[in-house]
C-alpha cells in the first residue's frame, strides 16, 4: 500500500483506530486536503466514517489517570488537552449555528449538517472523558466552568473574537464576507490548526505506549472527522478568495492567528514546542486557499522561531 494513501484511516472501524500507524493519523488531514474534495465528496466520507461516543471504553483510562506509576507529564498533558477540547467542542456547536444559517450554497449546507452531528458526538465524547477520566462535575454547565478554570488567557481572548464574529453572522447572515470570516476563524484556525495540533500531539505522545487507549481512540476518530471539516473550510475559502473576498479573510486571520500561536505555549515543557508545527500547517492551508504569498509571509514570518531574525528565540525541545 502506498505511503500516501488515506485508506487505513478512512476505512478503519473504531476498535482498530488505536492500532493505526501514528504516521497515518498525523498526516491524514494533509492528504485529504491535498485531494481538494468538494462538499459532496466530504459528505460521502462522513457516511462511511460513523462512530459512537457511547462505544468508547474509558474504564482503564480512568484507572491509569489515578495510577502514580503513570508519569505526571503524561497525565498533565491529558488533563490539559481534554479540558481544552471540552471548551472547544462545545464552542463548536455554538459557532456552527450561525455558519449554517449564513451558508450561501445548498451543498455547503448539506455538509455543514454532518459537521453539526460530528460536533455533537465530539462534545459527548469529551464530556464523558471529563467525567469518567478526569473526575470533573458530570453536569455539563459546571464541567464547562471547571474546564475554563484550567484554560489560559489566550483561550478567553479567542472566545471573545469568536463571539464577535459569530454575532456579525447572526446580524447579517446574507453578508458573504462576514460568513467567510467565520469560516476562516472556525474551520481554518480553530479546527484546522488548534484542534488538529491538539489531536496530533496527544496521539503522538501515546504512540509507543499501551496506555489510555480509550482517549487515544476518541482523539484518532476526532482527527479523522476534523480532516473533513478542514477540507470543507479550505474549499469554501478557496472559492471566496477566487471571488474577490481576500481582504475580509485576511482581516480576521490578522487577529486570530497571533492568539492561536500563543495557545501553543501552554503545552511547552510537557512534550515539545508546537509553534513550528502550527505555522507549517497554516502555511499549507493558506497555500491551498490561494492566499497571497506576501500576506502569508507578513502573517507568519514574525512568529516563526526557525527564521534567522528569531535566532535568539530558538529552543531545543526537551
PDB file of N, CA and C in Angstrom, residues 5 31 57 75 121 190 215 228 230 246 255 260 277 289:
ATOM      1  N   UNK A   5      -1.438   6.835   0.796  1.00  0.00           N
ATOM      2  CA  UNK A   5      -2.852   6.524   0.798  1.00  0.00           C
ATOM      3  C   UNK A   5      -3.511   6.961   2.102  1.00  0.00           C
ATOM      4  N   UNK A  31      -3.341  14.829   3.665  1.00  0.00           N
ATOM      5  CA  UNK A  31      -3.619  14.046   2.470  1.00  0.00           C
ATOM      6  C   UNK A  31      -5.035  14.302   1.953  1.00  0.00           C
ATOM      7  N   UNK A  57     -14.448   2.904  25.379  1.00  0.00           N
ATOM      8  CA  UNK A  57     -14.178   2.204  26.637  1.00  0.00           C
ATOM      9  C   UNK A  57     -13.185   3.031  27.446  1.00  0.00           C
ATOM     10  N   UNK A  75       0.059  12.566  32.422  1.00  0.00           N
ATOM     11  CA  UNK A  75      -1.261  12.857  32.977  1.00  0.00           C
ATOM     12  C   UNK A  75      -1.592  14.340  32.824  1.00  0.00           C
ATOM     13  N   UNK A 121     -21.250  14.732  18.621  1.00  0.00           N
ATOM     14  CA  UNK A 121     -20.596  13.483  19.023  1.00  0.00           C
ATOM     15  C   UNK A 121     -19.283  13.775  19.757  1.00  0.00           C
ATOM     16  N   UNK A 190      -9.437  27.508  14.283  1.00  0.00           N
ATOM     17  CA  UNK A 190      -9.814  26.704  15.452  1.00  0.00           C
ATOM     18  C   UNK A 190      -9.736  25.217  15.146  1.00  0.00           C
ATOM     19  N   UNK A 215      -8.973   7.117  25.297  1.00  0.00           N
ATOM     20  CA  UNK A 215      -8.761   8.501  24.879  1.00  0.00           C
ATOM     21  C   UNK A 215      -8.083   8.538  23.515  1.00  0.00           C
ATOM     22  N   UNK A 228     -12.264  16.126   7.497  1.00  0.00           N
ATOM     23  CA  UNK A 228     -13.391  16.528   6.649  1.00  0.00           C
ATOM     24  C   UNK A 228     -13.748  17.991   6.881  1.00  0.00           C
ATOM     25  N   UNK A 230     -11.903  20.470   7.982  1.00  0.00           N
ATOM     26  CA  UNK A 230     -10.888  21.368   7.432  1.00  0.00           C
ATOM     27  C   UNK A 230     -10.977  21.379   5.904  1.00  0.00           C
ATOM     28  N   UNK A 246     -10.590  38.304  -0.520  1.00  0.00           N
ATOM     29  CA  UNK A 246      -9.360  38.044   0.232  1.00  0.00           C
ATOM     30  C   UNK A 246      -9.187  39.004   1.404  1.00  0.00           C
ATOM     31  N   UNK A 255      -6.123  38.930  13.160  1.00  0.00           N
ATOM     32  CA  UNK A 255      -6.492  38.971  14.568  1.00  0.00           C
ATOM     33  C   UNK A 255      -6.389  37.608  15.230  1.00  0.00           C
ATOM     34  N   UNK A 260      -3.912  32.217  18.313  1.00  0.00           N
ATOM     35  CA  UNK A 260      -3.765  30.764  18.181  1.00  0.00           C
ATOM     36  C   UNK A 260      -2.337  30.332  18.452  1.00  0.00           C
ATOM     37  N   UNK A 277       5.031  23.494  14.271  1.00  0.00           N
ATOM     38  CA  UNK A 277       4.015  22.630  13.685  1.00  0.00           C
ATOM     39  C   UNK A 277       2.806  23.453  13.259  1.00  0.00           C
ATOM     40  N   UNK A 289      -5.782  27.586  -0.131  1.00  0.00           N
ATOM     41  CA  UNK A 289      -6.872  28.519  -0.449  1.00  0.00           C
ATOM     42  C   UNK A 289      -6.427  29.591  -1.435  1.00  0.00           C
TER      43      UNK A 289
END
